């Protein structure tokens, strides 16, 4: 998002003979927009992405994974406005005040749009993240990612949804792509697509905000009076993805559009090659303990459970 020149008029209003003042400037789309046209532009862009990647249709039952942050609440708002059947799912990770605040904001939003929010608490399933963190030698973020993926999938199936939508935005996707490219990590690169198809116990997962930047999503939330958690999870401090985001944003400032090009040209030019050359080896099986899909004999969550049980730390 760039700096607005004083007195700029909305590009779309101007084309229609109007004189509305612009409140947002999108340099890489060469657009200056008023509030209403920004909201319209944003929703159209999300809908176009849904159609481009054939993510889902109005017949599908969508579960939006909601964190209480701007992206997932914005996504839930847009899907509902576009007429999709989308309910929310929140995992209470038990990270003290952070989880309390984000849960309350998610609940408040669910009431505002009149759609149900399903909630599970990690404390009832395994243990809160701070306890898991102390019981294992894995970084908290990696354990957190494992439990989120697992419970999103399990809950969606149990509740009869056939799509999981997450709020990952362009900054998230470009930062992950940057990290995976720095390491030439083919295993992850070949999976980096905004749609993961349904297979062997995994249901379809989609990222409809993959072409929306973090700033664009914050602006949408602001214009729609969406209240969201404004501080970061205390465990995310020092994560390498934050560094990558900063580097990419510096480049973006000088060369608007770089982030979007980096990501979309990967999808267009590189992803098909990786997909063809590195055919997905199908080592997918079911966990011996819980029966959920897993890439090893025992799934990541059952292994975490074991570590917590073995350690003497309790919540
Ligand atoms: P993060 O992993 O925090 O970058 O979040 C990425 C996406 O995962 C969010 O946009 C949400 O869709 C989903 N998500 C994150 N945290 C939660 C949570 N506690 N409960 C449900 N979904 C979540
Ligand atoms: Zn306008
Ligand atoms: Zn398991």
mmCIF file of C-alpha atoms and ligand atoms in Angstrom:
data_model
loop_
_atom_site.group_PDB
_atom_site.id
_atom_site.type_symbol
_atom_site.label_atom_id
_atom_site.label_comp_id
_atom_site.label_asym_id
_atom_site.label_seq_id
_atom_site.Cartn_x
_atom_site.Cartn_y
_atom_site.Cartn_z
ATOM 1 C CA UNK A 1 0.000 0.000 0.000
ATOM 2 C CA UNK A 2 1.536 3.305 -1.049
ATOM 3 C CA UNK A 3 1.313 6.912 0.006
ATOM 4 C CA UNK A 4 -1.726 8.796 -1.256
ATOM 5 C CA UNK A 5 -1.077 12.095 -3.044
ATOM 6 C CA UNK A 6 -2.957 14.980 -1.495
ATOM 7 C CA UNK A 7 -6.326 15.514 -3.139
ATOM 8 C CA UNK A 8 -6.301 12.192 -5.062
ATOM 9 C CA UNK A 9 -9.674 11.108 -6.410
ATOM 10 C CA UNK A 10 -11.003 7.560 -6.603
ATOM 11 C CA UNK A 11 -10.069 6.031 -9.988
ATOM 12 C CA UNK A 12 -13.415 4.232 -10.358
ATOM 13 C CA UNK A 13 -15.583 7.143 -9.214
ATOM 14 C CA UNK A 14 -13.655 9.402 -11.610
ATOM 15 C CA UNK A 15 -14.337 7.056 -14.537
ATOM 16 C CA UNK A 16 -18.051 7.338 -13.738
ATOM 17 C CA UNK A 17 -17.928 11.095 -13.571
ATOM 18 C CA UNK A 18 -17.837 11.251 -9.756
ATOM 19 C CA UNK A 19 -15.390 13.107 -7.535
ATOM 20 C CA UNK A 20 -15.106 10.921 -4.427
ATOM 21 C CA UNK A 21 -11.799 11.328 -2.568
ATOM 22 C CA UNK A 22 -9.468 8.316 -2.572
ATOM 23 C CA UNK A 23 -8.549 6.871 0.843
ATOM 24 C CA UNK A 24 -6.323 4.011 -0.351
ATOM 25 C CA UNK A 25 -3.576 3.861 -2.958
ATOM 26 C CA UNK A 26 -2.535 0.479 -4.379
ATOM 27 C CA UNK A 27 0.657 1.218 -6.329
ATOM 28 C CA UNK A 28 1.105 -2.230 -7.857
ATOM 29 C CA UNK A 29 -2.462 -2.201 -9.177
ATOM 30 C CA UNK A 30 -2.191 1.509 -10.110
ATOM 31 C CA UNK A 31 -5.432 2.249 -8.275
ATOM 32 C CA UNK A 32 -6.508 5.007 -5.892
ATOM 33 C CA UNK A 33 -9.850 4.104 -4.314
ATOM 34 C CA UNK A 34 -12.564 5.471 -2.063
ATOM 35 C CA UNK A 35 -13.761 3.325 0.858
ATOM 36 C CA UNK A 36 -16.702 1.728 -0.993
ATOM 37 C CA UNK A 37 -14.727 0.936 -4.113
ATOM 38 C CA UNK A 38 -11.880 -0.460 -2.022
ATOM 39 C CA UNK A 39 -14.274 -2.903 -0.309
ATOM 40 C CA UNK A 40 -15.729 -3.834 -3.694
ATOM 41 C CA UNK A 41 -12.275 -4.270 -5.248
ATOM 42 C CA UNK A 42 -11.155 -6.465 -2.333
ATOM 43 C CA UNK A 43 -14.170 -8.769 -2.422
ATOM 44 C CA UNK A 44 -13.950 -9.154 -6.198
ATOM 45 C CA UNK A 45 -10.271 -10.025 -5.943
ATOM 46 C CA UNK A 46 -10.988 -12.767 -3.398
ATOM 47 C CA UNK A 47 -13.824 -14.137 -5.511
ATOM 48 C CA UNK A 48 -11.589 -14.150 -8.598
ATOM 49 C CA UNK A 49 -8.942 -16.119 -6.685
ATOM 50 C CA UNK A 50 -11.567 -18.651 -5.534
ATOM 51 C CA UNK A 51 -12.638 -19.142 -9.171
ATOM 52 C CA UNK A 52 -9.114 -19.097 -10.644
ATOM 53 C CA UNK A 53 -8.023 -22.014 -8.464
ATOM 54 C CA UNK A 54 -11.471 -23.674 -8.450
ATOM 55 C CA UNK A 55 -11.364 -23.659 -4.644
ATOM 56 C CA UNK A 56 -15.060 -24.294 -3.918
ATOM 57 C CA UNK A 57 -18.580 -23.405 -4.973
ATOM 58 C CA UNK A 58 -21.818 -22.300 -3.305
ATOM 59 C CA UNK A 59 -22.710 -25.974 -2.827
ATOM 60 C CA UNK A 60 -19.766 -26.635 -0.495
ATOM 61 C CA UNK A 61 -19.780 -26.482 3.290
ATOM 62 C CA UNK A 62 -16.805 -24.407 4.351
ATOM 63 C CA UNK A 63 -15.122 -24.287 7.736
ATOM 64 C CA UNK A 64 -13.056 -21.125 8.185
ATOM 65 C CA UNK A 65 -10.144 -21.627 10.571
ATOM 66 C CA UNK A 66 -10.353 -18.506 12.697
ATOM 67 C CA UNK A 67 -7.492 -17.231 14.838
ATOM 68 C CA UNK A 68 -9.011 -13.914 15.923
ATOM 69 C CA UNK A 69 -6.509 -12.124 13.666
ATOM 70 C CA UNK A 70 -7.347 -9.728 10.844
ATOM 71 C CA UNK A 71 -6.877 -12.210 7.992
ATOM 72 C CA UNK A 72 -9.129 -15.037 9.122
ATOM 73 C CA UNK A 73 -11.912 -12.699 10.319
ATOM 74 C CA UNK A 74 -11.690 -10.735 7.071
ATOM 75 C CA UNK A 75 -11.899 -13.992 5.122
ATOM 76 C CA UNK A 76 -14.957 -15.112 7.078
ATOM 77 C CA UNK A 77 -16.607 -11.743 6.438
ATOM 78 C CA UNK A 78 -15.886 -11.832 2.687
ATOM 79 C CA UNK A 79 -17.063 -15.440 2.202
ATOM 80 C CA UNK A 80 -20.308 -14.724 4.042
ATOM 81 C CA UNK A 81 -20.889 -11.551 2.021
ATOM 82 C CA UNK A 82 -20.227 -13.392 -1.222
ATOM 83 C CA UNK A 83 -22.940 -15.881 -0.275
ATOM 84 C CA UNK A 84 -20.866 -18.944 0.612
ATOM 85 C CA UNK A 85 -21.911 -21.219 3.464
ATOM 86 C CA UNK A 86 -19.015 -20.605 5.860
ATOM 87 C CA UNK A 87 -18.843 -21.299 9.597
ATOM 88 C CA UNK A 88 -15.925 -20.696 11.953
ATOM 89 C CA UNK A 89 -13.585 -22.968 13.873
ATOM 90 C CA UNK A 90 -11.364 -21.745 16.695
ATOM 91 C CA UNK A 91 -8.712 -23.761 18.523
ATOM 92 C CA UNK A 92 -8.059 -22.470 22.017
ATOM 93 C CA UNK A 93 -4.323 -23.083 22.246
ATOM 94 C CA UNK A 94 -4.177 -22.113 25.923
ATOM 95 C CA UNK A 95 -1.593 -19.371 25.404
ATOM 96 C CA UNK A 96 -2.659 -17.253 28.394
ATOM 97 C CA UNK A 97 -4.133 -13.824 27.652
ATOM 98 C CA UNK A 98 -3.399 -14.126 23.943
ATOM 99 C CA UNK A 99 -5.775 -17.091 23.560
ATOM 100 C CA UNK A 100 -8.410 -15.540 25.860
ATOM 101 C CA UNK A 101 -8.449 -12.294 23.862
ATOM 102 C CA UNK A 102 -8.434 -13.928 20.437
ATOM 103 C CA UNK A 103 -11.211 -16.340 21.427
ATOM 104 C CA UNK A 104 -13.424 -13.522 22.691
ATOM 105 C CA UNK A 105 -12.885 -11.465 19.535
ATOM 106 C CA UNK A 106 -13.710 -14.498 17.371
ATOM 107 C CA UNK A 107 -16.894 -15.136 19.363
ATOM 108 C CA UNK A 108 -17.911 -11.502 19.117
ATOM 109 C CA UNK A 109 -17.428 -11.563 15.370
ATOM 110 C CA UNK A 110 -19.389 -14.813 15.019
ATOM 111 C CA UNK A 111 -22.336 -13.145 16.767
ATOM 112 C CA UNK A 112 -22.002 -10.059 14.589
ATOM 113 C CA UNK A 113 -22.282 -12.009 11.325
ATOM 114 C CA UNK A 114 -24.726 -14.563 12.736
ATOM 115 C CA UNK A 115 -22.700 -17.677 11.876
ATOM 116 C CA UNK A 116 -21.702 -20.391 14.367
ATOM 117 C CA UNK A 117 -18.162 -20.665 15.724
ATOM 118 C CA UNK A 118 -17.050 -24.159 16.744
ATOM 119 C CA UNK A 119 -14.459 -24.137 19.506
ATOM 120 C CA UNK A 120 -12.130 -26.810 20.854
ATOM 121 C CA UNK A 121 -9.677 -26.410 23.667
ATOM 122 C CA UNK A 122 -6.215 -27.941 23.405
ATOM 123 C CA UNK A 123 -6.251 -28.360 27.165
ATOM 124 C CA UNK A 124 -8.974 -31.021 26.765
ATOM 125 C CA UNK A 125 -7.252 -32.724 23.831
ATOM 126 C CA UNK A 126 -3.541 -32.819 24.811
ATOM 127 C CA UNK A 127 -2.305 -29.883 26.896
ATOM 128 C CA UNK A 128 -1.980 -26.117 26.364
ATOM 129 C CA UNK A 129 0.867 -24.992 24.047
ATOM 130 C CA UNK A 130 3.065 -23.676 26.925
ATOM 131 C CA UNK A 131 2.965 -27.177 28.508
ATOM 132 C CA UNK A 132 3.641 -28.902 25.172
ATOM 133 C CA UNK A 133 6.507 -26.455 24.648
ATOM 134 C CA UNK A 134 8.126 -27.468 27.922
ATOM 135 C CA UNK A 135 7.528 -31.206 27.385
ATOM 136 C CA UNK A 136 9.128 -31.515 23.961
ATOM 137 C CA UNK A 137 12.359 -30.310 22.415
ATOM 138 C CA UNK A 138 10.553 -29.055 19.305
ATOM 139 C CA UNK A 139 10.018 -25.292 18.863
ATOM 140 C CA UNK A 140 6.547 -24.204 20.052
ATOM 141 C CA UNK A 141 5.568 -22.943 16.564
ATOM 142 C CA UNK A 142 6.216 -26.304 14.971
ATOM 143 C CA UNK A 143 4.112 -28.159 17.584
ATOM 144 C CA UNK A 144 1.441 -25.480 17.187
ATOM 145 C CA UNK A 145 1.380 -25.973 13.395
ATOM 146 C CA UNK A 146 1.041 -29.733 13.849
ATOM 147 C CA UNK A 147 -1.925 -29.478 16.223
ATOM 148 C CA UNK A 148 -3.680 -26.825 14.109
ATOM 149 C CA UNK A 149 -3.477 -28.915 10.923
ATOM 150 C CA UNK A 150 -4.599 -32.042 12.770
ATOM 151 C CA UNK A 151 -7.622 -30.591 14.585
ATOM 152 C CA UNK A 152 -8.782 -28.483 11.642
ATOM 153 C CA UNK A 153 -8.963 -31.638 9.549
ATOM 154 C CA UNK A 154 -10.460 -33.887 12.231
ATOM 155 C CA UNK A 155 -13.111 -31.379 13.336
ATOM 156 C CA UNK A 156 -14.140 -30.469 9.795
ATOM 157 C CA UNK A 157 -14.734 -34.145 9.012
ATOM 158 C CA UNK A 158 -16.615 -34.792 12.243
ATOM 159 C CA UNK A 159 -18.830 -31.743 11.747
ATOM 160 C CA UNK A 160 -19.581 -32.559 8.093
ATOM 161 C CA UNK A 161 -17.672 -29.763 6.319
ATOM 162 C CA UNK A 162 -15.863 -30.593 3.090
ATOM 163 C CA UNK A 163 -13.578 -27.527 2.827
ATOM 164 C CA UNK A 164 -11.179 -25.878 5.275
ATOM 165 C CA UNK A 165 -10.307 -22.265 4.476
ATOM 166 C CA UNK A 166 -7.412 -20.509 6.209
ATOM 167 C CA UNK A 167 -6.516 -16.826 6.269
ATOM 168 C CA UNK A 168 -2.968 -17.168 4.900
ATOM 169 C CA UNK A 169 -2.214 -13.996 2.933
ATOM 170 C CA UNK A 170 0.291 -13.042 0.231
ATOM 171 C CA UNK A 171 2.906 -11.950 2.788
ATOM 172 C CA UNK A 172 2.646 -15.352 4.515
ATOM 173 C CA UNK A 173 2.866 -17.296 1.262
ATOM 174 C CA UNK A 174 5.695 -15.201 -0.211
ATOM 175 C CA UNK A 175 7.715 -15.507 3.033
ATOM 176 C CA UNK A 176 7.309 -19.303 3.121
ATOM 177 C CA UNK A 177 8.186 -19.491 -0.566
ATOM 178 C CA UNK A 178 11.260 -17.339 0.056
ATOM 179 C CA UNK A 179 12.433 -19.638 2.883
ATOM 180 C CA UNK A 180 11.797 -22.799 0.903
ATOM 181 C CA UNK A 181 13.608 -21.348 -2.110
ATOM 182 C CA UNK A 182 16.623 -20.285 -0.028
ATOM 183 C CA UNK A 183 16.917 -23.922 1.049
ATOM 184 C CA UNK A 184 15.703 -25.323 -2.300
ATOM 185 C CA UNK A 185 13.405 -27.452 -0.229
ATOM 186 C CA UNK A 186 11.646 -29.427 -2.952
ATOM 187 C CA UNK A 187 9.570 -31.414 -0.472
ATOM 188 C CA UNK A 188 7.806 -28.239 0.672
ATOM 189 C CA UNK A 189 7.987 -26.307 -2.613
ATOM 190 C CA UNK A 190 6.003 -28.942 -4.443
ATOM 191 C CA UNK A 191 3.237 -28.643 -1.846
ATOM 192 C CA UNK A 192 3.040 -24.855 -1.926
ATOM 193 C CA UNK A 193 -0.208 -24.314 -3.744
ATOM 194 C CA UNK A 194 -3.321 -22.412 -2.575
ATOM 195 C CA UNK A 195 -5.404 -25.586 -2.892
ATOM 196 C CA UNK A 196 -4.501 -28.910 -1.317
ATOM 197 C CA UNK A 197 -6.760 -31.569 -2.685
ATOM 198 C CA UNK A 198 -8.741 -34.036 -0.648
ATOM 199 C CA UNK A 199 -6.906 -37.351 -0.257
ATOM 200 C CA UNK A 200 -6.560 -40.286 2.112
ATOM 201 C CA UNK A 201 -8.413 -38.785 5.076
ATOM 202 C CA UNK A 202 -7.320 -35.188 4.461
ATOM 203 C CA UNK A 203 -10.083 -32.858 3.356
ATOM 204 C CA UNK A 204 -9.613 -30.064 0.808
ATOM 205 C CA UNK A 205 -7.711 -27.033 2.152
ATOM 206 C CA UNK A 206 -7.754 -23.614 0.514
ATOM 207 C CA UNK A 207 -6.204 -20.156 0.951
ATOM 208 C CA UNK A 208 -8.516 -17.599 -0.694
ATOM 209 C CA UNK A 209 -6.447 -14.592 0.528
ATOM 210 C CA UNK A 210 -3.234 -15.796 -1.139
ATOM 211 C CA UNK A 211 -3.173 -12.748 -3.448
ATOM 212 C CA UNK A 212 -4.066 -10.216 -0.744
ATOM 213 C CA UNK A 213 -1.284 -8.473 1.160
ATOM 214 C CA UNK A 214 -1.272 -8.093 4.923
ATOM 215 C CA UNK A 215 -1.815 -4.331 4.613
ATOM 216 C CA UNK A 216 -4.712 -4.789 2.213
ATOM 217 C CA UNK A 217 -6.388 -7.189 4.604
ATOM 218 C CA UNK A 218 -5.828 -4.850 7.587
ATOM 219 C CA UNK A 219 -7.383 -2.017 5.589
ATOM 220 C CA UNK A 220 -10.427 -4.141 4.738
ATOM 221 C CA UNK A 221 -10.851 -5.083 8.409
ATOM 222 C CA UNK A 222 -10.582 -1.414 9.390
ATOM 223 C CA UNK A 223 -13.175 -0.218 6.844
ATOM 224 C CA UNK A 224 -15.590 -2.942 7.973
ATOM 225 C CA UNK A 225 -15.120 -2.262 11.701
ATOM 226 C CA UNK A 226 -13.824 -5.776 12.285
ATOM 227 C CA UNK A 227 -12.271 -5.983 15.723
ATOM 228 C CA UNK A 228 -9.264 -8.308 15.730
ATOM 229 C CA UNK A 229 -6.323 -9.189 17.943
ATOM 230 C CA UNK A 230 -3.621 -6.645 17.229
ATOM 231 C CA UNK A 231 -0.675 -8.184 19.044
ATOM 232 C CA UNK A 232 1.352 -11.195 17.995
ATOM 233 C CA UNK A 233 1.382 -14.573 19.709
ATOM 234 C CA UNK A 234 4.130 -14.421 22.391
ATOM 235 C CA UNK A 235 5.696 -17.591 20.960
ATOM 236 C CA UNK A 236 6.132 -16.212 17.435
ATOM 237 C CA UNK A 237 8.949 -13.853 18.447
ATOM 238 C CA UNK A 238 12.138 -14.399 16.441
ATOM 239 C CA UNK A 239 10.537 -16.738 13.866
ATOM 240 C CA UNK A 240 12.505 -16.711 10.597
ATOM 241 C CA UNK A 241 9.307 -16.077 8.615
ATOM 242 C CA UNK A 242 9.083 -12.636 10.257
ATOM 243 C CA UNK A 243 12.580 -11.812 8.973
ATOM 244 C CA UNK A 244 11.686 -12.967 5.482
ATOM 245 C CA UNK A 245 8.559 -10.824 5.553
ATOM 246 C CA UNK A 246 10.627 -7.771 6.491
ATOM 247 C CA UNK A 247 13.122 -8.397 3.686
ATOM 248 C CA UNK A 248 10.375 -8.853 1.090
ATOM 249 C CA UNK A 249 8.545 -5.737 2.297
ATOM 250 C CA UNK A 250 11.742 -3.690 1.882
ATOM 251 C CA UNK A 251 12.052 -4.844 -1.731
ATOM 252 C CA UNK A 252 8.328 -4.219 -2.248
ATOM 253 C CA UNK A 253 8.673 -0.602 -1.105
ATOM 254 C CA UNK A 254 11.179 0.097 -3.862
ATOM 255 C CA UNK A 255 9.597 -2.153 -6.467
ATOM 256 C CA UNK A 256 5.831 -2.411 -5.927
ATOM 257 C CA UNK A 257 4.404 -5.693 -7.166
ATOM 258 C CA UNK A 258 7.524 -7.811 -6.523
ATOM 259 C CA UNK A 259 5.879 -9.873 -3.783
ATOM 260 C CA UNK A 260 2.861 -10.706 -5.923
ATOM 261 C CA UNK A 261 5.029 -11.534 -8.932
ATOM 262 C CA UNK A 262 7.381 -13.707 -6.903
ATOM 263 C CA UNK A 263 4.441 -15.775 -5.691
ATOM 264 C CA UNK A 264 2.184 -15.874 -8.759
ATOM 265 C CA UNK A 265 5.057 -16.572 -11.179
ATOM 266 C CA UNK A 266 6.115 -19.455 -8.954
ATOM 267 C CA UNK A 267 2.584 -20.873 -9.220
ATOM 268 C CA UNK A 268 2.511 -20.320 -12.979
ATOM 269 C CA UNK A 269 6.054 -21.194 -14.056
ATOM 270 C CA UNK A 270 7.661 -23.344 -11.386
ATOM 271 C CA UNK A 271 4.940 -25.255 -9.588
ATOM 272 C CA UNK A 272 3.794 -27.248 -12.673
ATOM 273 C CA UNK A 273 7.408 -28.348 -13.334
ATOM 274 C CA UNK A 274 7.919 -29.468 -9.743
ATOM 275 C CA UNK A 275 4.607 -31.278 -9.778
ATOM 276 C CA UNK A 276 5.469 -33.146 -12.945
ATOM 277 C CA UNK A 277 9.043 -34.037 -12.036
ATOM 278 C CA UNK A 278 8.531 -34.903 -8.417
ATOM 279 C CA UNK A 279 5.362 -36.927 -8.501
ATOM 280 C CA UNK A 280 3.864 -36.947 -5.022
ATOM 281 C CA UNK A 281 5.153 -40.116 -3.411
ATOM 282 C CA UNK A 282 2.120 -41.573 -1.724
ATOM 283 C CA UNK A 283 3.427 -42.656 1.657
ATOM 284 C CA UNK A 284 0.224 -41.522 3.292
ATOM 285 C CA UNK A 285 -1.143 -43.995 5.837
ATOM 286 C CA UNK A 286 -3.262 -43.958 8.970
ATOM 287 C CA UNK A 287 -1.944 -43.382 12.473
ATOM 288 C CA UNK A 288 -1.737 -46.625 14.453
ATOM 289 C CA UNK A 289 -3.126 -44.897 17.542
ATOM 290 C CA UNK A 290 -5.823 -42.435 16.436
ATOM 291 C CA UNK A 291 -6.606 -43.556 12.884
ATOM 292 C CA UNK A 292 -6.113 -40.092 11.404
ATOM 293 C CA UNK A 293 -4.043 -39.685 8.208
ATOM 294 C CA UNK A 294 -0.302 -39.637 8.839
ATOM 295 C CA UNK A 295 3.009 -39.821 6.959
ATOM 296 C CA UNK A 296 4.516 -42.090 9.612
ATOM 297 C CA UNK A 297 3.315 -44.994 11.732
ATOM 298 C CA UNK A 298 2.268 -42.672 14.562
ATOM 299 C CA UNK A 299 0.999 -39.179 13.735
ATOM 300 C CA UNK A 300 2.566 -35.950 14.986
ATOM 301 C CA UNK A 301 -0.207 -35.243 17.485
ATOM 302 C CA UNK A 302 -0.087 -38.717 19.052
ATOM 303 C CA UNK A 303 3.687 -38.303 19.359
ATOM 304 C CA UNK A 304 3.186 -34.942 21.087
ATOM 305 C CA UNK A 305 0.657 -36.551 23.439
ATOM 306 C CA UNK A 306 3.203 -39.221 24.358
ATOM 307 C CA UNK A 307 5.890 -36.631 25.090
ATOM 308 C CA UNK A 308 3.521 -34.687 27.352
ATOM 309 C CA UNK A 309 2.484 -37.868 29.200
ATOM 310 C CA UNK A 310 6.121 -38.899 29.682
ATOM 311 C CA UNK A 311 7.230 -35.530 30.994
ATOM 312 C CA UNK A 312 6.318 -34.518 34.514
ATOM 313 C CA UNK A 313 4.948 -31.107 33.498
ATOM 314 C CA UNK A 314 1.214 -30.668 33.923
ATOM 315 C CA UNK A 315 -1.116 -27.800 33.232
HETATM 316 P P1 LIG B 1 -0.784 -18.601 11.598
HETATM 317 O O1 LIG B 1 -0.385 -20.041 11.586
HETATM 318 O O2 LIG B 1 -0.975 -18.038 12.956
HETATM 319 O O3 LIG B 1 -0.003 -17.747 10.663
HETATM 320 O O4 LIG B 1 -2.260 -18.615 10.997
HETATM 321 C C1 LIG B 1 -2.537 -19.024 9.698
HETATM 322 C C2 LIG B 1 -3.995 -19.369 9.584
HETATM 323 O O5 LIG B 1 -4.274 -20.511 10.393
HETATM 324 C C3 LIG B 1 -4.946 -18.284 10.095
HETATM 325 O O6 LIG B 1 -5.227 -17.337 9.103
HETATM 326 C C4 LIG B 1 -6.158 -19.097 10.469
HETATM 327 O O7 LIG B 1 -6.929 -19.402 9.314
HETATM 328 C C5 LIG B 1 -5.546 -20.399 10.986
HETATM 329 N N1 LIG B 1 -5.391 -20.353 12.475
HETATM 330 C C6 LIG B 1 -4.366 -19.825 13.170
HETATM 331 N N2 LIG B 1 -4.568 -19.957 14.505
HETATM 332 C C7 LIG B 1 -5.747 -20.596 14.653
HETATM 333 C C8 LIG B 1 -6.523 -21.024 15.788
HETATM 334 N N3 LIG B 1 -6.092 -20.815 17.044
HETATM 335 N N4 LIG B 1 -7.697 -21.647 15.567
HETATM 336 C C9 LIG B 1 -8.135 -21.867 14.305
HETATM 337 N N5 LIG B 1 -7.448 -21.483 13.205
HETATM 338 C C10 LIG B 1 -6.277 -20.858 13.356
HETATM 339 ZN ZN1 LIG B 2 -14.934 5.324 -5.653
HETATM 340 ZN ZN1 LIG B 3 -2.489 -40.211 15.830
#
